[in-house]
Short mmCIF file of N, CA and C in Angstrom, two decimals:
data_model
loop_
_atom_site.label_atom_id
_atom_site.label_comp_id
_atom_site.label_asym_id
_atom_site.label_seq_id
_atom_site.Cartn_x
_atom_site.Cartn_y
_atom_site.Cartn_z
N UNK A 1 157.05 98.98 120.86
CA UNK A 1 157.31 98.19 121.59
C UNK A 1 159.32 97.65 121.07
N UNK A 2 159.78 97.74 122.16
CA UNK A 2 161.21 97.15 121.78
C UNK A 2 161.06 95.65 122.92
N UNK A 3 160.46 94.56 122.78
CA UNK A 3 160.72 93.17 123.03
C UNK A 3 160.96 92.47 121.95
N UNK A 4 161.56 91.14 122.18
CA UNK A 4 162.01 90.38 121.61
C UNK A 4 160.98 89.36 121.75
N UNK A 5 160.43 88.96 123.03
CA UNK A 5 159.64 87.86 122.96
C UNK A 5 158.38 87.92 124.15
N UNK A 6 157.33 87.22 124.58
CA UNK A 6 156.58 87.96 125.26
C UNK A 6 156.50 86.15 125.92
N UNK A 7 155.97 86.17 127.33
CA UNK A 7 155.54 84.87 127.85
C UNK A 7 154.23 84.87 128.18
N UNK A 8 153.76 84.15 128.27
CA UNK A 8 152.16 83.90 128.54
C UNK A 8 152.14 82.67 129.45
N UNK A 9 151.48 82.74 130.71
CA UNK A 9 151.27 81.40 131.47
C UNK A 9 150.07 80.88 131.23
N UNK A 10 150.49 79.58 130.81
CA UNK A 10 149.05 78.67 130.51
C UNK A 10 148.20 78.56 131.53
N UNK A 11 147.00 78.18 131.28
CA UNK A 11 145.73 78.42 132.65
C UNK A 11 145.75 76.79 133.21
N UNK A 12 146.18 75.90 132.66
CA UNK A 12 146.04 74.39 132.89
C UNK A 12 147.11 74.10 133.80
N UNK A 13 148.29 74.26 133.26
CA UNK A 13 148.83 74.20 133.96
C UNK A 13 149.95 75.52 134.72
N UNK A 14 150.43 75.44 135.70
CA UNK A 14 150.78 76.95 136.59
C UNK A 14 152.13 76.94 136.28
N UNK A 15 153.08 75.71 136.01
CA UNK A 15 154.79 75.77 135.76
C UNK A 15 154.70 75.54 134.13
N UNK A 16 153.77 75.32 133.23
CA UNK A 16 154.75 75.71 132.04
C UNK A 16 154.33 77.11 131.27
N UNK A 17 155.32 77.02 130.64
CA UNK A 17 155.46 78.23 129.84
C UNK A 17 155.31 78.44 128.39
N UNK A 18 154.63 78.99 127.94
CA UNK A 18 155.05 79.30 126.67
C UNK A 18 155.40 80.38 126.02
N UNK A 19 156.91 80.43 125.17
CA UNK A 19 157.16 81.45 124.54
C UNK A 19 156.60 81.88 122.89
N UNK A 20 156.34 83.06 122.99
CA UNK A 20 156.37 83.54 121.49
C UNK A 20 157.35 84.65 121.02
N UNK A 21 157.35 84.45 119.85
CA UNK A 21 158.53 85.66 119.00
C UNK A 21 157.47 87.02 119.21
N UNK A 22 158.36 87.64 118.53
CA UNK A 22 157.44 89.68 118.60
C UNK A 22 156.47 89.42 117.63
N UNK A 23 156.31 88.51 116.39
CA UNK A 23 155.67 88.24 115.19
C UNK A 23 154.44 87.91 115.87
N UNK A 24 154.48 86.44 116.62
CA UNK A 24 153.33 85.99 116.79
C UNK A 24 152.76 86.55 118.32
N UNK A 25 153.81 87.24 118.77
CA UNK A 25 152.96 88.04 119.92
C UNK A 25 151.83 89.38 119.36
N UNK A 26 152.42 90.23 118.33
CA UNK A 26 151.57 91.43 117.88
C UNK A 26 150.52 90.68 117.03
N UNK A 27 150.68 89.37 116.77
CA UNK A 27 149.32 88.61 115.74
C UNK A 27 148.21 88.50 116.76
N UNK A 28 148.93 87.48 117.97
CA UNK A 28 147.63 87.28 119.16
C UNK A 28 147.37 88.56 119.09
N UNK A 29 148.03 89.66 119.95
CA UNK A 29 147.29 90.89 120.43
C UNK A 29 146.41 91.52 119.27
N UNK A 30 146.84 91.46 117.94
CA UNK A 30 145.97 92.00 117.16
C UNK A 30 144.23 90.97 116.65
N UNK A 31 144.53 89.38 116.99
CA UNK A 31 143.65 89.11 116.99
C UNK A 31 142.38 89.38 117.88
N UNK A 32 143.24 89.33 119.35
CA UNK A 32 142.23 89.23 120.32
C UNK A 32 141.78 91.28 120.33
N UNK A 33 142.35 91.64 119.67
CA UNK A 33 141.63 93.14 119.50
C UNK A 33 140.75 93.06 118.73
N UNK A 34 140.79 92.40 117.63
CA UNK A 34 139.67 92.13 116.47
C UNK A 34 138.46 91.65 117.10
N UNK A 35 138.69 90.34 117.96
CA UNK A 35 137.77 89.76 118.52
C UNK A 35 137.17 90.64 119.44
N UNK A 36 137.52 91.34 120.21
CA UNK A 36 136.78 92.31 121.09
C UNK A 36 135.90 93.19 120.41
N UNK A 37 136.56 94.11 119.38
CA UNK A 37 135.70 94.70 118.69
C UNK A 37 134.54 93.68 117.62
N UNK A 38 134.52 92.65 117.15
CA UNK A 38 133.63 92.50 116.39
C UNK A 38 132.79 91.77 117.58
N UNK A 39 133.00 91.37 118.71
CA UNK A 39 131.97 91.08 120.36
C UNK A 39 131.39 92.47 120.06
N UNK A 40 131.92 93.57 120.02
CA UNK A 40 131.20 94.84 120.52
C UNK A 40 130.34 94.85 119.17
N UNK A 41 130.52 94.93 118.03
CA UNK A 41 129.98 94.71 117.08
C UNK A 41 128.65 94.08 116.91
N UNK A 42 128.50 92.88 117.10
CA UNK A 42 127.76 92.05 117.21
C UNK A 42 126.94 91.97 118.64
N UNK A 43 126.84 92.58 119.55
CA UNK A 43 126.15 92.95 120.54
C UNK A 43 125.53 94.10 119.95
N UNK A 44 125.90 95.33 119.06
CA UNK A 44 125.30 96.29 118.72
C UNK A 44 124.31 96.08 117.65
N UNK A 45 124.92 95.08 116.82
CA UNK A 45 124.11 94.73 115.61
C UNK A 45 122.67 93.96 116.40
N UNK A 46 122.94 92.98 117.35
CA UNK A 46 121.49 92.37 118.00
C UNK A 46 120.71 93.71 118.65
N UNK A 47 121.32 94.69 119.27
CA UNK A 47 120.72 95.88 119.69
C UNK A 47 119.59 96.44 118.78
N UNK A 48 120.36 96.26 117.30
CA UNK A 48 119.71 96.99 116.02
C UNK A 48 118.54 96.09 115.78
N UNK A 49 118.84 95.10 115.66
CA UNK A 49 117.44 94.02 115.16
C UNK A 49 116.33 93.92 116.35
N UNK A 50 117.01 93.77 117.51
CA UNK A 50 115.76 94.21 118.09
C UNK A 50 114.96 94.98 118.46
N UNK A 51 115.16 96.15 118.42
CA UNK A 51 114.71 97.56 118.02
C UNK A 51 113.74 97.55 116.66
N UNK A 52 114.61 97.31 115.66
CA UNK A 52 113.82 97.08 114.52
C UNK A 52 112.61 96.41 114.29
N UNK A 53 113.17 94.68 115.29
CA UNK A 53 111.56 93.84 115.45
C UNK A 53 110.28 94.75 116.14
N UNK A 54 110.65 95.43 117.50
CA UNK A 54 110.25 96.17 117.95
C UNK A 54 109.20 97.08 117.20
N UNK A 55 110.01 97.83 115.96
CA UNK A 55 108.99 98.72 115.16
C UNK A 55 108.42 97.93 114.42
N UNK A 56 108.47 96.73 113.68
CA UNK A 56 108.11 96.38 113.04
C UNK A 56 106.60 95.63 113.77
N UNK A 57 106.60 95.41 114.76
CA UNK A 57 105.26 95.03 115.78
C UNK A 57 104.59 96.24 115.75
N UNK A 58 105.07 97.42 116.35
CA UNK A 58 104.27 98.62 116.47
C UNK A 58 104.01 99.00 115.05
N UNK A 59 104.65 98.80 113.86
CA UNK A 59 103.83 99.29 112.62
C UNK A 59 103.04 98.55 112.03
N UNK A 60 103.06 97.39 112.66
CA UNK A 60 101.80 95.83 112.11
C UNK A 60 100.55 96.33 112.70
N UNK A 61 100.52 96.86 113.76
CA UNK A 61 99.82 97.26 115.38
C UNK A 61 99.24 97.92 114.68
N UNK A 62 99.68 99.31 113.88
CA UNK A 62 99.20 100.75 113.53
C UNK A 62 98.26 100.25 112.01
N UNK A 63 98.94 99.29 111.35
CA UNK A 63 98.43 99.11 109.98
C UNK A 63 97.15 98.06 110.62
N UNK A 64 96.99 97.46 111.28
CA UNK A 64 95.96 96.50 111.50
C UNK A 64 94.96 97.96 112.04
N UNK A 65 94.83 98.73 113.15
CA UNK A 65 93.86 99.66 113.42
C UNK A 65 93.59 100.32 112.53
N UNK A 66 94.47 100.92 111.68
CA UNK A 66 94.14 102.03 110.57
C UNK A 66 93.03 101.08 109.82
N UNK A 67 93.34 99.76 109.19
CA UNK A 67 92.47 98.75 108.78
C UNK A 67 91.19 98.75 108.95
N UNK A 68 91.02 98.64 110.39
CA UNK A 68 89.79 98.59 110.84
C UNK A 68 89.19 99.99 111.14
N UNK A 69 89.68 100.78 111.08
CA UNK A 69 89.47 102.29 111.20
C UNK A 69 88.77 102.30 109.69
N UNK A 70 88.88 101.67 108.74
CA UNK A 70 88.62 101.83 107.46
C UNK A 70 87.45 101.05 107.02
N UNK A 71 87.68 99.78 108.03
CA UNK A 71 86.48 99.26 107.64
C UNK A 71 85.39 99.65 107.90
N UNK A 72 85.49 100.49 109.61
CA UNK A 72 84.35 100.71 110.21
C UNK A 72 84.23 102.23 109.81
N UNK A 73 84.61 102.81 108.78
CA UNK A 73 84.48 104.12 108.73
C UNK A 73 83.25 104.65 109.23
N UNK A 74 81.80 104.37 108.06
CA UNK A 74 80.82 104.58 108.35
C UNK A 74 80.14 104.48 109.29
N UNK A 75 80.46 103.68 110.07
CA UNK A 75 80.45 103.41 111.91
C UNK A 75 80.65 104.56 112.56
N UNK A 76 82.01 105.10 112.20
CA UNK A 76 82.66 105.94 113.18
C UNK A 76 82.05 107.40 112.73
N UNK A 77 81.88 107.56 111.52
CA UNK A 77 81.01 108.68 110.79
C UNK A 77 79.75 108.90 111.61
N UNK A 78 78.95 107.87 111.35
CA UNK A 78 77.60 108.21 111.83
C UNK A 78 77.33 108.42 113.58
N UNK A 79 78.48 107.73 113.97
CA UNK A 79 78.49 108.04 115.57
C UNK A 79 79.09 109.26 115.93
N UNK A 80 80.02 109.61 115.32
CA UNK A 80 80.47 111.51 115.46
C UNK A 80 79.72 112.16 114.99
N UNK A 81 78.58 112.14 114.14
CA UNK A 81 77.73 112.84 113.76
C UNK A 81 76.52 112.96 114.51
N UNK A 82 76.49 111.60 115.62
CA UNK A 82 75.64 111.88 116.40
C UNK A 82 75.95 112.31 117.61
N UNK A 83 77.02 112.43 117.96
CA UNK A 83 77.79 113.02 119.00
C UNK A 83 77.71 114.70 118.51
N UNK A 84 77.94 114.51 117.52
CA UNK A 84 78.04 116.05 117.18
C UNK A 84 76.89 116.90 116.96
N UNK A 85 76.07 116.23 116.92
CA UNK A 85 74.64 116.84 116.15
C UNK A 85 74.92 117.63 115.10
N UNK A 86 75.42 116.98 114.25
CA UNK A 86 75.51 117.75 112.70
C UNK A 86 74.10 117.30 112.40
N UNK A 87 73.57 118.91 111.64
CA UNK A 87 72.40 119.36 110.86
C UNK A 87 72.44 118.05 109.66
N UNK A 88 71.63 117.05 109.26
CA UNK A 88 71.45 116.36 108.38
C UNK A 88 71.29 117.06 107.35
N UNK A 89 71.39 116.40 105.89
CA UNK A 89 71.29 117.25 104.94
C UNK A 89 69.99 117.59 104.71
N UNK A 90 69.14 118.16 103.84
CA UNK A 90 67.53 118.46 103.54
C UNK A 90 67.15 117.35 102.91
N UNK A 91 66.11 116.52 102.84
CA UNK A 91 65.70 115.48 101.98
C UNK A 91 64.66 115.87 101.18
N UNK A 92 64.27 115.40 100.17
CA UNK A 92 63.17 115.59 99.27
C UNK A 92 62.50 114.13 99.22
N UNK A 93 61.08 114.58 99.84
CA UNK A 93 60.22 113.34 99.47
C UNK A 93 58.38 113.68 99.01
N UNK A 94 58.14 112.93 98.60
CA UNK A 94 56.51 112.81 97.77
C UNK A 94 56.02 112.16 98.39
N UNK A 95 54.86 112.43 99.06
CA UNK A 95 53.51 111.68 99.88
C UNK A 95 52.20 111.50 98.91
N UNK A 96 51.51 111.09 99.13
CA UNK A 96 50.51 110.95 98.32
C UNK A 96 49.11 110.08 99.38
N UNK A 97 48.35 110.44 99.38
CA UNK A 97 47.15 109.78 100.20
C UNK A 97 45.58 110.38 100.02
N UNK A 98 44.87 109.71 100.78
CA UNK A 98 43.46 110.06 100.61
C UNK A 98 43.33 111.05 101.68
N UNK A 99 42.45 112.25 101.86
CA UNK A 99 41.76 112.80 103.02
C UNK A 99 40.38 112.94 103.24
N UNK A 100 39.79 113.30 103.92
CA UNK A 100 38.22 113.01 104.06
C UNK A 100 38.04 114.57 104.48
N UNK A 101 36.93 114.96 104.38
CA UNK A 101 36.67 116.33 104.97
C UNK A 101 35.61 115.91 106.46
N UNK A 102 35.96 116.24 107.60
CA UNK A 102 35.66 116.41 108.80
C UNK A 102 36.14 114.77 109.18
N UNK A 103 35.11 113.99 110.00
CA UNK A 103 35.63 112.63 109.91
C UNK A 103 34.83 111.54 109.58
N UNK A 104 34.65 111.77 108.51
CA UNK A 104 33.76 110.96 107.41
C UNK A 104 34.69 110.71 106.32
N UNK A 105 34.17 109.70 105.60
CA UNK A 105 34.57 109.62 104.16
C UNK A 105 33.68 109.55 103.04
N UNK A 106 32.59 110.57 103.29
CA UNK A 106 31.65 111.09 102.50
C UNK A 106 32.14 111.59 101.08
N UNK A 107 32.96 112.44 100.94
CA UNK A 107 33.96 112.84 100.05
C UNK A 107 35.17 112.22 99.99
N UNK A 108 35.72 111.38 99.53
CA UNK A 108 37.29 111.28 99.76
C UNK A 108 38.12 112.17 99.00
N UNK A 109 39.16 112.63 99.10
CA UNK A 109 40.17 113.75 98.37
C UNK A 109 41.42 113.09 98.43
N UNK A 110 41.70 113.17 97.06
CA UNK A 110 43.22 112.57 96.78
C UNK A 110 43.78 113.82 97.12
N UNK A 111 44.92 113.69 97.97
CA UNK A 111 46.17 114.69 98.23
C UNK A 111 47.32 114.13 97.88
N UNK A 112 48.27 115.17 97.87
CA UNK A 112 49.62 114.89 97.29
C UNK A 112 50.39 116.17 98.26
N UNK A 113 51.79 115.70 97.97
CA UNK A 113 52.33 116.66 98.79
C UNK A 113 53.66 116.17 98.37
N UNK A 114 54.39 117.14 97.87
CA UNK A 114 55.88 117.35 97.68
C UNK A 114 56.54 118.39 98.39
N UNK A 115 57.72 117.38 99.55
CA UNK A 115 58.56 118.70 100.49
C UNK A 115 59.60 118.63 99.97
N UNK A 116 60.19 119.64 100.44
CA UNK A 116 61.73 119.75 100.77
C UNK A 116 62.01 119.63 102.34
N UNK A 117 62.28 118.60 103.41
CA UNK A 117 62.15 118.26 104.88
C UNK A 117 63.95 118.60 104.90
N UNK A 118 63.71 120.03 105.91
CA UNK A 118 64.94 120.32 106.99
C UNK A 118 64.79 119.57 108.05
N UNK A 119 65.67 120.46 108.92
CA UNK A 119 65.98 119.67 110.18
C UNK A 119 64.51 120.01 110.99
N UNK A 120 63.95 121.06 111.11
CA UNK A 120 62.82 121.93 111.55
C UNK A 120 61.44 122.19 110.92
N UNK A 121 61.55 122.77 109.75
CA UNK A 121 61.16 123.36 108.74
C UNK A 121 61.02 122.25 107.45
N UNK A 122 59.81 122.21 107.44
CA UNK A 122 59.38 121.54 105.75
C UNK A 122 59.19 122.94 104.48
N UNK A 123 59.55 122.70 103.54
CA UNK A 123 58.54 123.64 102.45
C UNK A 123 58.18 122.81 101.11
N UNK A 124 56.92 122.86 100.67
CA UNK A 124 56.66 122.03 99.60
C UNK A 124 55.48 122.81 99.20
N UNK A 125 54.75 121.86 98.11
CA UNK A 125 53.46 122.09 97.52
C UNK A 125 52.70 121.07 97.73
N UNK A 126 51.47 121.15 98.12
CA UNK A 126 50.17 120.53 98.19
C UNK A 126 49.38 120.56 96.96
N UNK A 127 48.71 119.29 97.07
CA UNK A 127 47.68 119.43 95.75
C UNK A 127 46.61 118.46 96.49
N UNK A 128 45.49 118.81 96.56
CA UNK A 128 44.19 118.22 97.06
C UNK A 128 43.29 118.27 95.87
N UNK A 129 42.90 116.71 95.65
CA UNK A 129 41.69 116.59 94.26
C UNK A 129 40.86 116.28 94.88
N UNK A 130 39.32 117.44 94.45
CA UNK A 130 38.08 117.29 94.87
C UNK A 130 37.40 117.01 93.53
N UNK A 131 36.58 115.79 93.69
CA UNK A 131 36.01 115.24 92.46
C UNK A 131 34.82 115.97 91.86
N UNK A 132 34.04 116.73 93.05
CA UNK A 132 33.23 117.61 92.56
C UNK A 132 33.30 119.45 92.37
N UNK A 133 34.35 119.48 93.13
CA UNK A 133 34.98 121.07 93.08
C UNK A 133 36.30 120.85 92.16
N UNK A 134 36.90 122.15 91.88
CA UNK A 134 37.89 122.06 91.10
C UNK A 134 39.36 121.80 92.20
N UNK A 135 39.97 121.17 91.45
CA UNK A 135 41.22 120.86 92.05
C UNK A 135 42.01 121.73 93.09
N UNK A 136 42.24 121.54 93.62
CA UNK A 136 43.35 122.82 94.80
C UNK A 136 44.70 122.64 94.94
N UNK A 137 45.37 123.96 94.53
CA UNK A 137 46.91 123.72 95.20
C UNK A 137 47.17 124.82 96.15
N UNK A 138 48.24 124.66 96.53
CA UNK A 138 48.80 125.52 97.27
C UNK A 138 50.14 124.97 98.26
N UNK A 139 51.08 125.84 98.21
CA UNK A 139 52.30 126.10 99.34
C UNK A 139 52.08 125.98 100.22
N UNK A 140 53.08 125.21 101.03
CA UNK A 140 53.37 124.29 102.13
C UNK A 140 54.43 124.37 102.82
N UNK A 141 54.50 124.84 104.53
CA UNK A 141 55.23 125.28 105.01
C UNK A 141 55.15 124.79 106.38
N UNK A 142 55.87 123.83 106.98
CA UNK A 142 55.72 123.12 108.17
C UNK A 142 56.76 123.09 109.17
N UNK A 143 56.43 123.18 110.37
CA UNK A 143 57.41 123.72 111.40
C UNK A 143 57.33 122.41 112.41
N UNK A 144 58.27 121.58 112.56
CA UNK A 144 58.14 120.62 113.32
C UNK A 144 58.04 120.85 114.86
N UNK A 145 57.31 120.78 115.88
CA UNK A 145 57.20 121.17 117.44
C UNK A 145 58.04 120.21 118.33
N UNK A 146 57.77 118.80 117.80
CA UNK A 146 58.74 117.37 118.46
C UNK A 146 58.62 116.35 117.92
#
């Protein structure tokens, strides 16, 4: 630029004129450009801060959801197993009791069973203790009808 002075009109009084030297005019222009740039930078930083705050809220919600899932994990697994009807693991049980011969208790029989119970079929060993006769043992296979 090849000018020696710049004039600027004051907004308060229409007839007053401020005359600046070239050095002062360049400094004013530099400060105005810097101010505009810093306003844009501040606006961009506010956008970033807002976005980060939204991300933080989303992450906190995700963490709380995951914590509740971990806390109620067994309930979720049980519900899913019933929905999917997953076969339960075989279970080992031992039963003992008293049996009768017919519908009377004249000669009570001590009985015991050791079973491996699966979903529909049970496998095991049965023992029947008869006081007057020798004890009896046998293999046991049961199928669940209903």
